[in-house]
Amino acid sequence: MAGRRNNQIQNLIPQVGALAATCLAWLALSASLFADVKPPQTFADVVSANFAKWDRNGDGVLTPGEIDRLVHDPKVTGMEAAAVGAIHRYLRGEFERGAVSQRQLMAKSPAKSGRRDVDDHQPRFASDYKKMWKHLETVPRSLFGDSNKIALQGMSQGKLGDCYFVSTIGVAVLRNRYALQKMFHPRPDGSTDVIFANKRKVHVPPLTETEIALSSTAGEQGLWLNVLEKALSSVLLKLPKPKFHHGDIDLDVISRGGSAATVITLLTGHAATTTTIWKKKGKEWKAPSRQDLGAIRERIHKLLSRRCGEGDLICAVTPPKGKLPPKIANHHVMAVLNYDPQRHIVHMWNPWGNEFTPEHEQPGMSHGYVTRQGRFDIPLADFVRVYRSVIAENPQKHERL
C-alpha cells in the first residue's frame, strides 16, 4: 500500500513541476508585458491639468511645502499621486531645491538614472512618474495582501535611500517572518500599530497613495513594508541626532541614510557589532593588502559561520567609491542571507531585487555574479575585497534606542 502511494506521488511530481513551470512562465510574461505599459496620461499632462490647483499661493512655482501638503493628502491618488511623488523626490533630494516652475516640469527630462536611490542632481520627472504609477497600479492596498504572509520574494527597495533598512528587513524575513509579522497590529480605521522590540510602539496612520508611491515595495504582499518604513521614520525623527534637512517629512528622514545596526536593534532588542574589513584613513577607505587578505578571510569565515549558524541578522556594506563588480554599487548595504562554511560561499541579497546575468561564462570580480531577484552567491575570497564591513546582531548584548 505504501509502495503504491509512493509510486502515485512520484508520478505526480513531473505534473506538479510542469504546472509550476507554466505558472512561472505566465508570471514572467505578465511582468514583461506590464513593463511596457504606460500611464494613460503623461507626466506633462498631469502637471498641466493640476498645476494651478497645486500652486496654492498662485506665485507660479511649487515649493517643497506645497508638495509636502499634497504628499499627505489622501485625496491625491493614481496618476496625480505618482506625479506629486516624482516632484517631491526632486525637491527633497540630496541637494534641496527651493521651488520648481511649471515650465521646468514640462521640459523634457533625462531618462532614468543608473541608480534608483541616489540623487544625481538631474530632474527625472517622467521616468520617476512612470515607475511610481506602476507601483500604485500593482500593489494591493491591504496590509499583507491576499496571501496574508510575508516573504523575501517580491521585496524591492524604492526611491528612498534606505538600503540599510530594506536589507535588514530582508534577512529578518528569511530568518523568522512570523516574528516580524507579529509586530503589526492593524486597527479598524486602516491605521497600524507597529510594536518593535522592547515594546516600543509606533502608530502609523493610513498611508496616502503618494507615500506608497515614494516608498519600497513588497510586490503582491501588500503594504506592510511601506508601513514599516513609515514607522522607522518616526523612530529616527526622535533619535538624539536625526539626519534631516529643514522641512523634511518623515519619509525624507529615512532616505537621508542610516545604519543597519539601528534597524537590527529595533527588530531584536540586541546590539549590533560592526567588523571592519577595509581600513579607514581619514575619509578614505583602503582595501586590504595581499598580505592581510589571508588573516581577514579567516576572521570573516569564523564570524559568518558563527553568526549565520545562530540565525543572527547580518548585513554587509560596500565602500563609498572604487571599482566593484558589475551591478554591485558603492555606498550600498546588502543582506547576508547565509554562509556555506564548507564551500566558503556567502549567500547575499541586494535590496534592489534586481536580475543580472554576466556576459562572461565565468562569474567573478570582473564580470559580476548571476543574480536572481537580488539573490547571488559570492566566494568569501571576493567578499572581503568587495565589502568594507559586516554589521551583525550580537544576541549577548541587549540595547535600547
Coordinates of C-alpha atoms in Angstrom, one line a residue:
M1 CA 0.0 0.0 0.0
A2 CA 2.7 2.4 1.0
G3 CA 4.7 1.4 -2.1
R4 CA 1.7 2.2 -4.4
R5 CA 1.2 5.5 -2.6
N6 CA 4.9 6.4 -3.2
N7 CA 4.5 5.5 -6.9
Q8 CA 1.5 7.7 -7.2
I9 CA 3.4 10.6 -5.5
Q10 CA 6.4 10.0 -7.8
N11 CA 4.0 10.1 -10.9
L12 CA 2.6 13.4 -9.7
I13 CA 6.0 15.2 -9.3
P14 CA 6.6 15.8 -13.1
Q15 CA 3.0 17.1 -13.4
V16 CA 3.4 19.5 -10.5
G17 CA 6.8 20.6 -11.9
A18 CA 5.3 21.2 -15.3
L19 CA 2.4 23.2 -13.7
A20 CA 4.8 25.3 -11.6
A21 CA 7.0 26.0 -14.7
T22 CA 3.9 27.1 -16.6
C23 CA 2.8 29.4 -13.8
L24 CA 6.3 30.9 -13.6
A25 CA 6.3 31.4 -17.3
W26 CA 3.0 33.2 -17.2
L27 CA 4.1 35.4 -14.3
A28 CA 7.3 36.3 -16.2
L29 CA 5.3 37.1 -19.4
S30 CA 2.8 39.3 -17.4
A31 CA 5.6 41.2 -15.8
S32 CA 7.3 41.7 -19.1
L33 CA 4.1 42.9 -20.7
F34 CA 3.3 45.3 -17.9
A35 CA 6.8 46.6 -18.0
D36 CA 6.0 48.3 -21.4
V37 CA 2.6 49.6 -20.2
K38 CA 2.5 53.4 -20.0
P39 CA 0.2 55.6 -17.8
P40 CA -2.9 56.8 -19.6
Q41 CA -1.7 60.3 -19.2
T42 CA 1.9 61.6 -19.4
F43 CA 3.6 63.4 -16.6
A44 CA 3.3 66.7 -18.6
D45 CA -0.5 66.0 -19.0
V46 CA -1.0 65.6 -15.3
V47 CA 1.1 68.7 -14.5
S48 CA -0.8 70.8 -17.0
A49 CA -4.2 69.7 -15.5
N50 CA -3.2 70.2 -11.9
F51 CA -0.5 72.9 -11.6
A52 CA -2.9 75.7 -10.8
K53 CA -4.5 73.7 -8.1
W54 CA -1.2 72.6 -6.6
D55 CA 0.2 76.2 -6.6
R56 CA -1.9 77.4 -3.6
N57 CA -0.5 80.9 -3.4
G58 CA -0.5 81.4 -7.2
D59 CA 3.1 82.6 -7.5
G60 CA 3.9 80.4 -10.5
V61 CA 6.2 77.9 -8.7
L62 CA 5.7 74.8 -6.5
T63 CA 7.6 74.9 -3.2
P64 CA 8.6 71.9 -1.1
G65 CA 5.9 72.9 1.5
E66 CA 3.2 72.9 -1.2
I67 CA 4.3 69.5 -2.4
D68 CA 4.6 68.1 1.1
R69 CA 1.0 69.0 1.7
L70 CA 0.0 67.0 -1.3
V71 CA 2.1 64.0 -0.2
H72 CA -0.1 63.8 2.9
D73 CA -3.4 64.5 1.2
P74 CA -5.5 61.2 0.9
K75 CA -7.5 62.8 -1.9
V76 CA -4.4 62.8 -4.2
T77 CA -4.5 59.4 -5.9
G78 CA -3.4 57.5 -9.0
M79 CA -1.5 59.4 -11.7
E80 CA -1.7 62.6 -9.7
A81 CA -0.1 60.9 -6.7
A82 CA 2.7 59.5 -9.0
A83 CA 3.4 62.9 -10.4
V84 CA 3.5 64.5 -6.9
G85 CA 5.8 61.8 -5.8
A86 CA 8.2 62.5 -8.7
I87 CA 8.2 66.2 -7.9
H88 CA 8.7 65.6 -4.2
R89 CA 11.7 63.3 -4.9
Y90 CA 13.3 66.1 -7.0
L91 CA 12.6 68.9 -4.4
R92 CA 13.7 66.9 -1.4
G93 CA 16.8 65.3 -2.9
E94 CA 20.3 65.3 -1.5
F95 CA 20.6 68.9 -2.6
E96 CA 17.4 70.7 -1.8
R97 CA 15.8 72.9 -4.5
G98 CA 13.8 76.0 -3.4
A99 CA 11.0 75.6 -5.9
V100 CA 10.1 74.4 -9.4
S101 CA 8.1 76.2 -12.1
Q102 CA 5.6 74.7 -14.5
R103 CA 8.0 75.4 -17.4
Q104 CA 10.7 73.3 -15.6
L105 CA 8.3 70.5 -15.0
M106 CA 7.0 70.5 -18.6
A107 CA 10.5 70.4 -20.1
K108 CA 11.8 67.1 -21.3
S109 CA 13.6 65.4 -18.5
P110 CA 16.5 62.9 -19.0
A111 CA 15.9 59.1 -19.0
K112 CA 16.0 57.2 -15.8
S113 CA 19.2 57.3 -13.7
G114 CA 21.6 54.4 -13.3
R115 CA 20.8 54.1 -9.6
R116 CA 17.4 54.4 -8.1
D117 CA 18.2 55.6 -4.6
V118 CA 20.8 58.3 -5.3
D119 CA 20.1 61.9 -6.2
D120 CA 22.2 62.6 -9.3
H121 CA 21.1 66.2 -9.3
Q122 CA 19.1 65.7 -12.5
P123 CA 15.3 66.1 -12.9
R124 CA 13.9 62.7 -13.9
F125 CA 10.2 63.5 -13.6
A126 CA 8.9 61.3 -16.5
S127 CA 10.7 58.1 -15.6
D128 CA 10.1 58.5 -11.8
Y129 CA 6.4 59.2 -12.6
K130 CA 6.1 56.1 -14.7
K131 CA 7.8 53.9 -12.1
M132 CA 5.6 55.3 -9.3
W133 CA 2.5 54.9 -11.3
K134 CA 3.3 51.2 -11.9
H135 CA 3.9 50.7 -8.2
L136 CA 0.5 52.1 -7.4
E137 CA -1.2 50.0 -10.1
T138 CA 0.2 46.7 -8.8
V139 CA 0.4 46.9 -5.0
P140 CA -2.6 45.6 -3.0
R141 CA -3.9 48.1 -0.5
S142 CA -4.3 45.6 2.3
L143 CA -1.5 45.2 4.9
F144 CA -0.5 41.7 3.9
G145 CA -2.2 41.1 0.5
D146 CA -4.4 38.1 -0.3
S147 CA -1.8 35.6 1.0
N148 CA -1.7 37.2 4.5
K149 CA 2.0 36.3 4.8
I150 CA 5.3 38.0 4.1
A151 CA 8.3 36.7 2.1
L152 CA 11.6 37.9 0.7
Q153 CA 10.5 37.2 -2.9
G154 CA 8.9 40.3 -4.3
M155 CA 10.6 42.8 -1.9
S156 CA 12.4 45.7 -3.6
Q157 CA 13.8 49.0 -2.4
G158 CA 12.1 52.0 -3.9
K159 CA 13.2 55.6 -4.5
L160 CA 14.2 56.2 -0.8
G161 CA 17.9 55.8 0.0
D162 CA 17.1 53.2 2.7
C163 CA 19.1 50.2 1.6
Y164 CA 20.2 49.8 5.2
F165 CA 16.6 49.3 6.3
V166 CA 15.3 47.1 3.4
S167 CA 18.4 44.8 3.6
T168 CA 17.9 44.3 7.3
I169 CA 14.2 43.6 6.9
G170 CA 15.0 41.2 4.1
V171 CA 17.3 39.0 6.3
A172 CA 14.8 39.3 9.1
V173 CA 12.0 37.9 6.8
L174 CA 14.2 35.0 5.9
R175 CA 15.2 34.2 9.5
N176 CA 11.8 34.5 11.1
R177 CA 9.0 36.0 9.1
Y178 CA 6.4 35.0 11.7
A179 CA 8.1 37.1 14.4
L180 CA 8.3 40.0 12.1
Q181 CA 4.7 39.8 11.1
K182 CA 3.6 39.7 14.7
M183 CA 4.9 43.3 15.1
F184 CA 2.0 44.6 13.1
H185 CA -1.3 45.4 14.8
P186 CA -3.9 46.7 12.3
R187 CA -6.8 48.9 13.5
P188 CA -10.3 49.1 12.1
D189 CA -9.7 52.6 10.7
G190 CA -6.9 51.4 8.4
S191 CA -4.0 52.6 10.6
T192 CA -1.5 50.2 12.1
D193 CA 0.4 50.0 15.4
V194 CA 3.9 48.6 14.9
I195 CA 5.5 47.3 18.1
F196 CA 9.3 46.9 17.9
A197 CA 11.5 45.1 20.3
N198 CA 11.5 46.4 23.9
K199 CA 7.8 47.2 23.4
R200 CA 8.4 50.5 21.5
K201 CA 5.1 51.2 19.8
V202 CA 4.6 53.4 16.8
H203 CA 1.2 54.4 15.4
V204 CA 1.2 54.6 11.6
P205 CA -1.9 56.4 10.1
P206 CA -3.3 55.1 6.9
L207 CA -0.8 55.7 4.1
T208 CA -1.6 58.1 1.3
E209 CA -1.1 57.0 -2.3
T210 CA 1.8 59.3 -2.7
E211 CA 3.5 57.9 0.4
I212 CA 3.0 54.4 -1.1
A213 CA 4.5 55.6 -4.5
L214 CA 7.6 57.0 -2.8
S215 CA 8.4 54.0 -0.7
S216 CA 9.6 50.4 -1.3
T217 CA 7.5 47.5 -2.5
A218 CA 6.8 44.0 -1.2
G219 CA 5.0 43.1 -4.5
E220 CA 1.7 41.4 -4.1
Q221 CA 2.3 41.0 -0.3
G222 CA 0.6 44.3 0.4
L223 CA 1.7 47.5 2.3
W224 CA 3.5 46.0 5.3
L225 CA 6.9 47.1 4.1
N226 CA 5.7 50.7 3.4
V227 CA 4.1 50.8 6.9
L228 CA 7.4 49.6 8.4
E229 CA 9.3 52.3 6.6
K230 CA 6.9 54.9 7.9
A231 CA 7.3 53.5 11.5
L232 CA 11.1 53.6 11.3
S233 CA 11.0 57.2 10.0
S234 CA 9.0 58.1 13.2
V235 CA 11.6 56.5 15.3
L236 CA 14.5 58.2 13.5
L237 CA 13.0 61.6 14.0
K238 CA 13.1 61.1 17.8
L239 CA 16.8 60.0 17.9
P240 CA 19.2 62.5 19.5
K241 CA 20.9 63.3 16.2
P242 CA 18.5 62.6 13.4
K243 CA 19.6 63.1 9.8
F244 CA 17.2 65.5 8.3
H245 CA 17.0 68.8 6.5
H246 CA 14.8 71.7 7.5
G247 CA 11.2 71.0 6.4
D248 CA 11.7 67.2 5.8
I249 CA 8.7 65.0 6.2
D250 CA 9.1 61.6 7.9
L251 CA 9.9 59.6 4.8
D252 CA 12.6 62.1 3.9
V253 CA 14.4 61.3 7.1
I254 CA 14.7 57.6 6.3
S255 CA 16.1 58.5 2.9
R256 CA 18.9 60.6 4.3
G257 CA 20.8 57.4 5.2
G258 CA 21.2 55.4 8.3
S259 CA 22.7 52.3 9.8
A260 CA 21.7 48.6 9.7
A261 CA 22.7 48.5 13.3
T262 CA 19.8 50.8 14.3
V263 CA 17.3 48.6 12.5
I264 CA 18.8 45.4 14.0
T265 CA 18.4 46.9 17.4
L266 CA 14.8 48.0 16.7
L267 CA 13.8 44.5 15.4
T268 CA 15.6 42.4 18.0
G269 CA 16.4 44.5 21.1
H270 CA 20.0 43.4 20.7
A271 CA 23.1 45.4 20.0
A272 CA 24.9 45.1 16.6
T273 CA 28.6 44.7 16.2
T274 CA 30.5 46.2 13.2
T275 CA 33.5 44.2 11.9
T276 CA 35.7 46.2 9.6
I277 CA 37.4 44.6 6.6
W278 CA 38.7 47.7 4.9
K279 CA 40.8 50.2 6.8
K280 CA 39.7 53.8 7.0
K281 CA 42.3 56.6 6.8
G282 CA 40.7 60.0 7.3
K283 CA 37.7 59.9 4.9
E284 CA 39.1 57.3 2.6
W285 CA 38.6 53.5 2.8
K286 CA 41.6 51.3 1.8
A287 CA 41.2 47.8 0.6
P288 CA 43.1 45.0 2.4
S289 CA 46.6 44.4 1.2
R290 CA 47.5 41.0 -0.2
Q291 CA 49.5 40.2 2.9
D292 CA 46.4 40.8 5.1
L293 CA 43.8 39.0 3.0
G294 CA 44.5 35.6 4.4
A295 CA 44.0 36.6 8.0
I296 CA 41.0 38.7 7.1
R297 CA 39.3 35.8 5.3
E298 CA 39.8 33.5 8.3
R299 CA 38.4 36.2 10.6
I300 CA 35.3 36.7 8.5
H301 CA 34.9 33.0 7.9
K302 CA 34.7 32.4 11.7
L303 CA 32.3 35.4 12.1
L304 CA 29.9 34.3 9.4
S305 CA 30.0 30.7 10.4
R306 CA 29.0 31.5 13.9
R307 CA 26.5 34.3 13.3
C308 CA 24.7 32.6 10.4
G309 CA 24.7 29.3 12.4
E310 CA 22.9 31.1 15.2
G311 CA 20.4 32.8 13.0
D312 CA 21.5 36.3 13.6
L313 CA 20.7 39.3 11.4
I314 CA 23.7 40.3 9.3
C315 CA 24.4 43.0 6.6
A316 CA 27.4 44.0 4.6
V317 CA 28.4 47.4 3.4
T318 CA 30.3 48.4 0.3
P319 CA 32.9 51.2 0.2
P320 CA 31.8 54.7 -0.8
K321 CA 33.9 54.7 -4.0
G322 CA 36.2 52.5 -6.0
K323 CA 35.7 49.8 -8.7
L324 CA 33.4 47.0 -7.8
P325 CA 31.9 44.0 -9.7
P326 CA 29.1 44.9 -12.2
K327 CA 25.7 45.5 -10.5
I328 CA 27.3 45.9 -7.0
A329 CA 27.0 49.6 -6.1
N330 CA 29.3 51.7 -4.0
H331 CA 28.0 53.0 -0.6
H332 CA 25.3 50.3 -0.5
V333 CA 24.1 47.9 2.1
M334 CA 23.1 44.3 1.3
A335 CA 21.8 41.4 3.4
V336 CA 23.9 38.4 4.3
L337 CA 21.3 35.6 4.0
N338 CA 23.6 32.7 4.8
Y339 CA 27.1 31.3 4.6
D340 CA 28.4 27.9 3.4
P341 CA 31.5 27.3 5.6
Q342 CA 32.5 24.2 3.6
R343 CA 32.4 25.9 0.2
H344 CA 33.3 29.3 1.6
I345 CA 30.4 30.9 -0.3
V346 CA 28.4 33.8 1.0
H347 CA 24.7 34.0 0.0
M348 CA 23.7 37.7 -0.5
W349 CA 20.6 39.7 -1.3
N350 CA 20.6 43.1 -3.0
P351 CA 17.5 45.0 -1.8
W352 CA 17.1 46.3 -5.4
G353 CA 15.7 42.8 -6.2
N354 CA 17.5 43.0 -9.5
E355 CA 18.2 40.5 -12.2
F356 CA 21.7 40.1 -13.8
T357 CA 23.5 37.6 -15.9
P358 CA 27.2 38.2 -16.5
E359 CA 28.2 38.4 -20.2
H360 CA 31.2 36.1 -19.5
E361 CA 30.6 32.4 -18.6
Q362 CA 32.9 32.7 -15.6
P363 CA 31.3 35.0 -12.9
G364 CA 33.6 36.9 -10.6
M365 CA 35.1 40.2 -9.7
S366 CA 35.5 41.3 -13.3
H367 CA 32.2 40.1 -14.7
G368 CA 29.8 40.1 -11.7
Y369 CA 27.6 37.3 -10.3
V370 CA 24.4 35.7 -11.5
T371 CA 21.7 37.5 -9.7
R372 CA 18.0 36.4 -9.4
Q373 CA 15.5 38.7 -7.6
G374 CA 18.5 40.3 -5.9
R375 CA 20.0 37.0 -4.6
F376 CA 23.5 35.9 -5.6
D377 CA 26.4 33.9 -4.3
I378 CA 29.9 35.3 -3.8
P379 CA 33.1 33.5 -2.8
L380 CA 34.5 34.6 0.5
A381 CA 37.8 35.5 -1.2
D382 CA 35.8 38.0 -3.3
F383 CA 33.5 39.1 -0.4
V384 CA 36.4 40.6 1.6
R385 CA 37.5 42.6 -1.5
V386 CA 34.0 43.9 -2.2
Y387 CA 32.6 44.8 1.2
R388 CA 34.3 47.2 3.7
S389 CA 32.4 46.0 6.8
V390 CA 30.0 43.5 8.2
I391 CA 27.2 44.5 10.7
A392 CA 25.9 41.6 12.8
E393 CA 23.4 41.2 15.5
N394 CA 25.0 40.5 18.9
P395 CA 22.4 38.5 20.9
Q396 CA 24.7 38.5 24.0
K397 CA 24.2 42.3 24.4
H398 CA 20.8 44.0 24.8
E399 CA 20.3 47.6 23.8
R400 CA 17.6 50.2 23.6
L401 CA 17.4 53.2 21.3

